[in-house]
Structure formats: C-alpha cells, structure tokens
PDB file of C-alpha atoms and ligand atoms in Angstrom:
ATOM      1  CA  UNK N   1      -7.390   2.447   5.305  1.00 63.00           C
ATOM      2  CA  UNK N   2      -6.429  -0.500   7.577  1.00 72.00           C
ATOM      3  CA  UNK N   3      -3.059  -0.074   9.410  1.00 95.00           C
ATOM      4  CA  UNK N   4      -0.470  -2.120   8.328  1.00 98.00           C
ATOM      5  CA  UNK N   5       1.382  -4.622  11.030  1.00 98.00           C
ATOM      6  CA  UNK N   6       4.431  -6.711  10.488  1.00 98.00           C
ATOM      7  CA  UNK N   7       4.383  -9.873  12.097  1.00 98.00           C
ATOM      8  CA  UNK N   8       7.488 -11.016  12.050  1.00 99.00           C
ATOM      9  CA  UNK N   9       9.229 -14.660  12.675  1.00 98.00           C
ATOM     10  CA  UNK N  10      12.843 -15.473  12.812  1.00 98.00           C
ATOM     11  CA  UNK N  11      15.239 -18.679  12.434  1.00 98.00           C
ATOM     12  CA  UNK N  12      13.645 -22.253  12.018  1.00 98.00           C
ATOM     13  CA  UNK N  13      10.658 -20.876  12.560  1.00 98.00           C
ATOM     14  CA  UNK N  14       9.231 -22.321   8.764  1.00 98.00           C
ATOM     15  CA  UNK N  15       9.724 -25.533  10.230  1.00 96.00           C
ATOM     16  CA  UNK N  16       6.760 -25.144  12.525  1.00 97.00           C
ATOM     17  CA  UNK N  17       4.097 -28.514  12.401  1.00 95.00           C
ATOM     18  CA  UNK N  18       7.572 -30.954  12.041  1.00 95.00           C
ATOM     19  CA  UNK N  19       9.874 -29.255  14.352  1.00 94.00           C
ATOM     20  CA  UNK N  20       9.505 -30.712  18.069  1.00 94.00           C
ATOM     21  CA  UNK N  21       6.262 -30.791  17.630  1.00 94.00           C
ATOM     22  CA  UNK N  22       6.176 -31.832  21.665  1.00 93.00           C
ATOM     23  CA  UNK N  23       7.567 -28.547  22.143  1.00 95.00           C
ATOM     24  CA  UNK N  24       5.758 -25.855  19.567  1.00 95.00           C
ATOM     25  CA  UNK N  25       2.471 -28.078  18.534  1.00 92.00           C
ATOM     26  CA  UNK N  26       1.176 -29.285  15.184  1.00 93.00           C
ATOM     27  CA  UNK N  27       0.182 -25.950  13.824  1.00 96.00           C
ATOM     28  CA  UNK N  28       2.325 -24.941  10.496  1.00 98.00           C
ATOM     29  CA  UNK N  29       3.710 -21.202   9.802  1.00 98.00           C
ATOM     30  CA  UNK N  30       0.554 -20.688   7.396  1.00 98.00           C
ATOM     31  CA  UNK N  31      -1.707 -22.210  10.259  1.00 98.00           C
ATOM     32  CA  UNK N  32      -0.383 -19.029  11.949  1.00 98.00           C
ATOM     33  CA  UNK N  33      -0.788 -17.088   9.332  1.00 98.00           C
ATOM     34  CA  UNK N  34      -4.446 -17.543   9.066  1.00 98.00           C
ATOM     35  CA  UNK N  35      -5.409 -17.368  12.482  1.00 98.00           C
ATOM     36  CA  UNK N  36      -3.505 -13.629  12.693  1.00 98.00           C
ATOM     37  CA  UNK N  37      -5.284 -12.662   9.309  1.00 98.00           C
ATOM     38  CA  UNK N  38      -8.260 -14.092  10.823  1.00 98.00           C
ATOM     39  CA  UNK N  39      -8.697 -11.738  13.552  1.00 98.00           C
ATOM     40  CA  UNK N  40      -6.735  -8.997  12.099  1.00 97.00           C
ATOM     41  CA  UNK N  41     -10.111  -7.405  10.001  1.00 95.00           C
ATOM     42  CA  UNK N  42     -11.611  -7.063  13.671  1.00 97.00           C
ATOM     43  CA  UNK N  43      -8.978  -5.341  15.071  1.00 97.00           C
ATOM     44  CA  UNK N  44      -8.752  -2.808  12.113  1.00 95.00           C
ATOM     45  CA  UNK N  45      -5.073  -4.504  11.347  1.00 96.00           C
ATOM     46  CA  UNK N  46      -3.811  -5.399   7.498  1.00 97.00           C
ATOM     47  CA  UNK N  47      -1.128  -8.702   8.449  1.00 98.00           C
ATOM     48  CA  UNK N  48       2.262  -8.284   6.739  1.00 98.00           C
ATOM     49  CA  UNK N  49       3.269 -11.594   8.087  1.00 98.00           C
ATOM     50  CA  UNK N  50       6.988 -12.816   7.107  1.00 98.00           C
ATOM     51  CA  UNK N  51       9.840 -15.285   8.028  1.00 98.00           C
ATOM     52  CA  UNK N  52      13.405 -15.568   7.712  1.00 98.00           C
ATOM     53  CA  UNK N  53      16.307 -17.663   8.917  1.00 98.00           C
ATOM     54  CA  UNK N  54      18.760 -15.140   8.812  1.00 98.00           C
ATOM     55  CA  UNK N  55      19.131 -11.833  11.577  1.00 98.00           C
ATOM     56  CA  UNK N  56      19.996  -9.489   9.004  1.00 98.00           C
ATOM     57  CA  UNK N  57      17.006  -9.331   7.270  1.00 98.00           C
ATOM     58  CA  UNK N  58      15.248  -9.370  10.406  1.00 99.00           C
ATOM     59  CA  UNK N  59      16.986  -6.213  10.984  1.00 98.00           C
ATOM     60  CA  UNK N  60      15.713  -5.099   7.341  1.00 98.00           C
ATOM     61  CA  UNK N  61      12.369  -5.643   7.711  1.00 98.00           C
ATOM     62  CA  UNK N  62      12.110  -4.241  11.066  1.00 98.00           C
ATOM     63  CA  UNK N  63      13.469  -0.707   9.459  1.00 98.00           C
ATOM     64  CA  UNK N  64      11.005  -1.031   6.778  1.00 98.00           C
ATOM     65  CA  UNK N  65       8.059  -1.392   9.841  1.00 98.00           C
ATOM     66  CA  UNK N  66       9.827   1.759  11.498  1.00 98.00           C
ATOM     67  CA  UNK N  67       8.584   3.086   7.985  1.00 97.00           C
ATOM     68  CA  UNK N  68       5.920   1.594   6.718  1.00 97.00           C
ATOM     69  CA  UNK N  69       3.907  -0.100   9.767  1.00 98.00           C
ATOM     70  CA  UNK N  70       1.598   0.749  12.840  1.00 98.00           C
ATOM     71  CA  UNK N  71       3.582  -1.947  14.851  1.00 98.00           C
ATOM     72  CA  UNK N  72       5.277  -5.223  14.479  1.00 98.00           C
ATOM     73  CA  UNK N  73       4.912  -8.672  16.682  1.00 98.00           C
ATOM     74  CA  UNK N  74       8.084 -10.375  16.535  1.00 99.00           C
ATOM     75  CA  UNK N  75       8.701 -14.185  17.375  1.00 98.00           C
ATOM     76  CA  UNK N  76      12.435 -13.577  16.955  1.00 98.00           C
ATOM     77  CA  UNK N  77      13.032 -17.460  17.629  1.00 98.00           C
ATOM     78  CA  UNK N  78      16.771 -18.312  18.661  1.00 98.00           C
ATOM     79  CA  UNK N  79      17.948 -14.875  18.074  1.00 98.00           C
ATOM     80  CA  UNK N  80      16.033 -13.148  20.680  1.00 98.00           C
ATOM     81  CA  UNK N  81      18.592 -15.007  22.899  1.00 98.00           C
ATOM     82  CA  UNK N  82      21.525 -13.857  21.226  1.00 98.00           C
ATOM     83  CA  UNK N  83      20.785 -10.624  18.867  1.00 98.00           C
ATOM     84  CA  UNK N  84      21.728  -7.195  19.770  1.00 98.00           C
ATOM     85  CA  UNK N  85      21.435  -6.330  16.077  1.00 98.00           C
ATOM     86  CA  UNK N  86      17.858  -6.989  16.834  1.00 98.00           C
ATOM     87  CA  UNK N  87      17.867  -5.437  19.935  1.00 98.00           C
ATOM     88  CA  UNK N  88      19.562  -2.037  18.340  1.00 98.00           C
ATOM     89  CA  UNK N  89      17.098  -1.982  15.296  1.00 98.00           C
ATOM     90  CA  UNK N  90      13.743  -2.521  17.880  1.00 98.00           C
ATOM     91  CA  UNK N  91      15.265   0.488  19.803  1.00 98.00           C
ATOM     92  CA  UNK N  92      16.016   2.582  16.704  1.00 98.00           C
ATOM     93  CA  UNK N  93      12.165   2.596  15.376  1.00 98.00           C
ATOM     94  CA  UNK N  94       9.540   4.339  16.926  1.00 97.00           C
ATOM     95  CA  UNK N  95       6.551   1.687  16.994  1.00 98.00           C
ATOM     96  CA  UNK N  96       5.449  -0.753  18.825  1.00 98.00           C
ATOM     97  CA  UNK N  97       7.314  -3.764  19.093  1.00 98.00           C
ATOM     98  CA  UNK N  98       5.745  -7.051  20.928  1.00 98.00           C
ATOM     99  CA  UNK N  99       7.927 -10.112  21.529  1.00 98.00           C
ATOM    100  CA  UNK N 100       6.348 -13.064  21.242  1.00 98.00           C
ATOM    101  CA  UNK N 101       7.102 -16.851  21.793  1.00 98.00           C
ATOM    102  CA  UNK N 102       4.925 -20.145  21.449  1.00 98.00           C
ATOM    103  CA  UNK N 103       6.744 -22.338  23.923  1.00 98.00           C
ATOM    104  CA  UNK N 104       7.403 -20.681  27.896  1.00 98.00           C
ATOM    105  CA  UNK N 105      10.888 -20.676  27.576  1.00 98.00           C
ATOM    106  CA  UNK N 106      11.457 -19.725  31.185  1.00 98.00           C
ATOM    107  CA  UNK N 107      10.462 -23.740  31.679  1.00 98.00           C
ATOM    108  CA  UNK N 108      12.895 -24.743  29.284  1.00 98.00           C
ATOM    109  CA  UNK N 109      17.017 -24.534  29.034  1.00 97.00           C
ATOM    110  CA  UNK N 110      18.400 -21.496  31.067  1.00 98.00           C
ATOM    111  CA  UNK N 111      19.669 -20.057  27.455  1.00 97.00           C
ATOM    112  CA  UNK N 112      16.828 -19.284  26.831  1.00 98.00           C
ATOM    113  CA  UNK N 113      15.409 -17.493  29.646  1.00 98.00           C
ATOM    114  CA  UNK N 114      17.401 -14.282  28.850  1.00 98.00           C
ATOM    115  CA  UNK N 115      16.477 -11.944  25.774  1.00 98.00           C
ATOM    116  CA  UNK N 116      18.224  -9.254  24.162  1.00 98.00           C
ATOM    117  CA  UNK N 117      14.992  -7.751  22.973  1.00 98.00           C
ATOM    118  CA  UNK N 118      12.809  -7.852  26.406  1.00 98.00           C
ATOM    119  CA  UNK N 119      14.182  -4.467  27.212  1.00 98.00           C
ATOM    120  CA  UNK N 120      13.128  -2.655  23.908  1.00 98.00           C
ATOM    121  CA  UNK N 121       9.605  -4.121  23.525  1.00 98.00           C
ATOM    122  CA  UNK N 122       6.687  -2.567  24.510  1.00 98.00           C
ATOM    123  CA  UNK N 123       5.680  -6.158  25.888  1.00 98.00           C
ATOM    124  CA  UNK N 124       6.154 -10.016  26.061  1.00 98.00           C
ATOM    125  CA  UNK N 125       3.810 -12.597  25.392  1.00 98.00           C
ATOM    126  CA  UNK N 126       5.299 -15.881  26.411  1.00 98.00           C
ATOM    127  CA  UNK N 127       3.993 -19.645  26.546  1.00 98.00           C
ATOM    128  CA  UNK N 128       0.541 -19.286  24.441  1.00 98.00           C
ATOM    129  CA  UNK N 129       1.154 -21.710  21.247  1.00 97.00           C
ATOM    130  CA  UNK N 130      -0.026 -20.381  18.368  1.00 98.00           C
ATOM    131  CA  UNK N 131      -2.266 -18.528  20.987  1.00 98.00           C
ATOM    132  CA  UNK N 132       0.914 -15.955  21.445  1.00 98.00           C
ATOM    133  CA  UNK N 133       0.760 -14.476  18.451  1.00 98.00           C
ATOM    134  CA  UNK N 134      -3.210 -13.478  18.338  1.00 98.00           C
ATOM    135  CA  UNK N 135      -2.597 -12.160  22.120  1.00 98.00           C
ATOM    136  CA  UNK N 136       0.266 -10.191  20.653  1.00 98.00           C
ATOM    137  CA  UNK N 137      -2.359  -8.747  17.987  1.00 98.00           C
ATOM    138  CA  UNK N 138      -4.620  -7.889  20.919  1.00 98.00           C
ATOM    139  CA  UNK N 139      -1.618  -6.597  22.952  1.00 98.00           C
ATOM    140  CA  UNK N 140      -0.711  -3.910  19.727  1.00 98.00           C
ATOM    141  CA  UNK N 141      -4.462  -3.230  19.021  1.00 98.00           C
ATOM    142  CA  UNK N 142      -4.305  -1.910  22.755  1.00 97.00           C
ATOM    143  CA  UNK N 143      -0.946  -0.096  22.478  1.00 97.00           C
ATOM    144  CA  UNK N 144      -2.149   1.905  19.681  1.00 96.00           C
ATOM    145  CA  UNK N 145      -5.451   2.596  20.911  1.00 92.00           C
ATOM    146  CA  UNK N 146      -4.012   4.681  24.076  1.00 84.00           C
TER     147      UNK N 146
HETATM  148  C1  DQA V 201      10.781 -19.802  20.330  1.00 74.38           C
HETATM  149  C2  DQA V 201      11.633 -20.097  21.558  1.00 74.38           C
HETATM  150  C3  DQA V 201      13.105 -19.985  21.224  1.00 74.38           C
HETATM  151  O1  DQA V 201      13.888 -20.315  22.380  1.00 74.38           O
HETATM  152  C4  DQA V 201      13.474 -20.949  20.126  1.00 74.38           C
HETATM  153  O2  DQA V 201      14.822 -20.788  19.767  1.00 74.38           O
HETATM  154  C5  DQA V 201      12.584 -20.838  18.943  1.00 74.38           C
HETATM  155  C6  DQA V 201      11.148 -20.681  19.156  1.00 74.38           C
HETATM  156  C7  DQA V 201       9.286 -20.006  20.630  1.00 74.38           C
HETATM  157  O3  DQA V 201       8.470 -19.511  19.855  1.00 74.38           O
HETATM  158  O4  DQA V 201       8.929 -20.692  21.601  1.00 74.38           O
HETATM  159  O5  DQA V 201      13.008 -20.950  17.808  1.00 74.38           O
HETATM  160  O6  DQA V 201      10.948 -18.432  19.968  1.00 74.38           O
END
C-alpha cells in the first residue's frame, strides 16, 4: 500500500492565483494540488493535501500525520514566522517534516526571514513557486528512502 503524506498549507494560503499574484504566481491551491498528486504515484506517495487559516488545526493535523502519515510537507504561510505551537507539535512527532515556501522570503521583508519551524524540520525548500512543493515531495521520498 502507498504511504500516506500530508501536505499541509497554512493561513491565506486558499487565496493562491488572486493573492499578489507578483509575489506567489497564477497557480491556484488545486493547481498545486494536482501537480503533487501528479508526481506522487512515482514516488510511491498517496497526497493527503489540506489547508487551513487557522494554527490550531495546523497543530491537529500535524498530530494526526505523527499518526497516520510517512511524512508531511508543510507551507506553514505567515505562521512559520510566528508559531511555536507549530514549532512544538513538528518537534513532538516522529516523521519527517519539510518546510516549504513558494516565494524566497529571505528577499522579501526581514519578518519573514526568521522561522520558528526551521529548527525542527528535517529540511527547507525555499523560493521554487509551485516548484517548492514537488521538490519537497522529492526531498521526503529521499528522507524515507535512507
Ligand atoms: C509563504 C511566505 C510567507 O512569508 C507568507 O506569509 C505566506 C506564503 C510562501 O509560500 O512564500 O503566506 O509561506
């Protein structure tokens, strides 16, 4: 049976394809969506792909992965700035966790070039578009190979 991974997406993140589209591209949530199912089958993956504008049921689903999943690739949006409710439940599950974001936010406003979840994540993938969140596929498929 195919392992199971959450990808995961946090605050305003449904907005994708109308929100600063200058910023984070034309490409819509579902866009996303399909491009992860897409190359999912290849990597032996099942997609569990989700998004929510509020942290604490981020912090749900991410015990539920702990349970349930192989790993999880989390674009944690404006809370991986701010969360260490995020931070505490990546640390408290014993899976892979990959942080992902579209836009390089190290080129953008110094908020955002700290995050609280960095430091519990098996890796970052930073800057890629849409791109970011098939790397982070790759990135897991690798993880859990080793
Ligand atoms: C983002 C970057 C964050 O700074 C921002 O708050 C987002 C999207 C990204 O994917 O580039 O909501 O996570």
């Amino acid at each position: 049976m195919a392992r199971t991974v959450f990808v995961l997406n946090g605050p305003n993140l449904n907005a994708l394809g109308i929100r600063e589209p200058g910023i984070y591209g034309g490409a819509t949530l579902g866009d996303i969506e399909k491009d992860c199912n897409d190359l999912a089958g290849s990597l032996g993956f099942k997609v569990d792909f989700r998004q929510s504008n509020h942290e604490g049921v981020l912090v749900d689903w991410l015990q539920e992965a702990g349970e349930k999943a192989a790993g999880v690739a989390i674009n944690p949006g404006a809370y991986g700035h701010t969360s260490i409710a995020l931070h505490d439940a990546i640390r408290s599950i014993d899976i892979p966790v990959v942080e992902l974001h579209l836009s390089n936010v190290h080129a953008r406003e110094a908020f955002r070039h700290t995050s609280m979840i960095s430091p519990v994540a098996a890796g970052v993938i930073i800057g890629f578009g849409p791109g970011s969140y098939t790397l982070a596929l790759r990135a897991l498929a690798q993880i859990l190979e080793n």
